[in-house]
């Protein structure tokens, strides 16, 4: 897979992530800044490093499963694993300007 192919695949994964919304905030998880990194191995396995808005997030169990299932719908992806981290802790500063605008914070 070329660098361009990897970049295109990364863009596809981001488009999928932008279809998944936080249930408490009407903004997608990517624009909220919950996605810290996306890795794709040479075997086309994806690993997504993310956080939650709080450790007590009501979708802490279901959100990673939803992400894995949706990313695996991409024909180029064989498998997907989501890892949750709280380091660094999520803050509103991690939101994109688009998300801040949507929530009336700009």
Coordinates of C-alpha atoms in Angstrom, one line a residue:
X1 CA 0.0 0.0 0.0
X2 CA 1.4 3.4 -1.0
X3 CA 1.5 6.4 1.2
X4 CA -1.3 7.9 -1.0
X5 CA -3.4 4.7 -0.5
X6 CA -2.9 5.0 3.3
X7 CA -3.8 8.7 3.3
X8 CA -7.0 7.9 1.3
X9 CA -7.9 5.1 3.6
X10 CA -7.3 7.4 6.6
X11 CA -9.7 9.9 5.0
X12 CA -12.3 7.2 4.6
X13 CA -12.0 6.2 8.2
X14 CA -12.4 9.8 9.3
X15 CA -15.5 10.1 7.1
X16 CA -17.0 7.1 8.9
X17 CA -16.0 8.6 12.3
X18 CA -17.9 11.8 11.4
X19 CA -21.1 9.8 11.1
X20 CA -20.9 8.8 14.8
X21 CA -22.3 11.2 17.3
X22 CA -21.9 11.7 21.0
X23 CA -25.4 11.0 22.5
X24 CA -25.2 14.0 24.9
X25 CA -23.7 16.5 22.5
X26 CA -25.0 17.0 19.0
X27 CA -21.6 16.9 17.4
X28 CA -19.7 13.9 15.8
X29 CA -17.0 12.3 17.8
X30 CA -14.2 13.4 15.4
X31 CA -15.1 17.1 15.6
X32 CA -15.5 16.8 19.4
X33 CA -11.8 15.8 19.5
X34 CA -12.5 12.4 21.0
X35 CA -10.3 10.7 18.4
X36 CA -6.6 10.9 19.3
X37 CA -5.1 8.8 16.5
X38 CA -5.9 6.3 13.8
X39 CA -3.4 3.6 12.8
X40 CA -3.7 1.2 9.9
X41 CA -1.3 -1.8 9.7
X42 CA 0.2 -3.3 6.6
X43 CA -2.5 -6.0 7.0
X44 CA -5.2 -3.3 6.8
X45 CA -6.2 -3.6 10.4
X46 CA -7.3 -0.3 12.0
X47 CA -6.6 0.8 15.5
X48 CA -8.3 3.9 16.9
X49 CA -7.0 5.6 20.0
X50 CA -9.7 7.7 21.6
X51 CA -11.1 9.1 24.7
X52 CA -14.6 9.9 26.1
X53 CA -15.9 13.2 27.4
X54 CA -15.8 11.6 30.9
X55 CA -15.0 8.3 32.5
X56 CA -18.7 8.0 33.5
X57 CA -19.8 8.4 29.9
X58 CA -23.1 6.5 29.4
X59 CA -21.9 5.0 26.1
X60 CA -18.5 3.9 27.4
X61 CA -19.5 0.3 26.6
X62 CA -21.4 0.7 23.3
X63 CA -19.5 3.5 21.5
X64 CA -16.2 1.6 20.9
X65 CA -18.3 -1.3 19.5
X66 CA -20.2 1.0 17.2
X67 CA -16.9 2.5 16.0
X68 CA -15.4 -0.9 15.4
X69 CA -18.4 -2.1 13.5
X70 CA -18.8 1.0 11.3
X71 CA -15.0 1.1 10.4
X72 CA -15.1 -2.6 9.5
X73 CA -17.7 -1.8 6.9
X74 CA -15.0 -0.2 4.8
X75 CA -14.0 -2.9 2.3
X76 CA -10.3 -2.1 2.7
X77 CA -10.4 -2.8 6.5
X78 CA -10.0 -6.3 7.8
X79 CA -10.4 -5.6 11.5
X80 CA -10.7 -2.6 13.8
X81 CA -9.8 -2.2 17.5
X82 CA -10.7 0.8 19.6
X83 CA -8.6 1.7 22.6
X84 CA -9.9 4.1 25.2
X85 CA -7.5 6.3 27.0
X86 CA -7.9 9.2 29.5
X87 CA -4.4 10.5 29.0
X88 CA -4.7 13.3 28.1
X89 CA -8.0 14.0 29.7
X90 CA -10.5 15.4 27.2
X91 CA -11.4 19.1 27.5
X92 CA -13.5 21.4 25.4
X93 CA -10.3 22.9 24.0
X94 CA -9.9 19.7 21.9
X95 CA -13.1 20.4 19.9
X96 CA -12.7 21.7 16.4
X97 CA -13.8 25.2 15.6
X98 CA -16.7 23.6 13.6
X99 CA -17.9 21.8 16.8
X100 CA -17.5 25.0 18.9
X101 CA -19.5 26.9 16.3
X102 CA -22.2 24.2 16.3
X103 CA -22.5 24.4 20.0
X104 CA -22.5 28.3 20.1
X105 CA -19.1 28.5 21.8
X106 CA -17.6 30.8 19.1

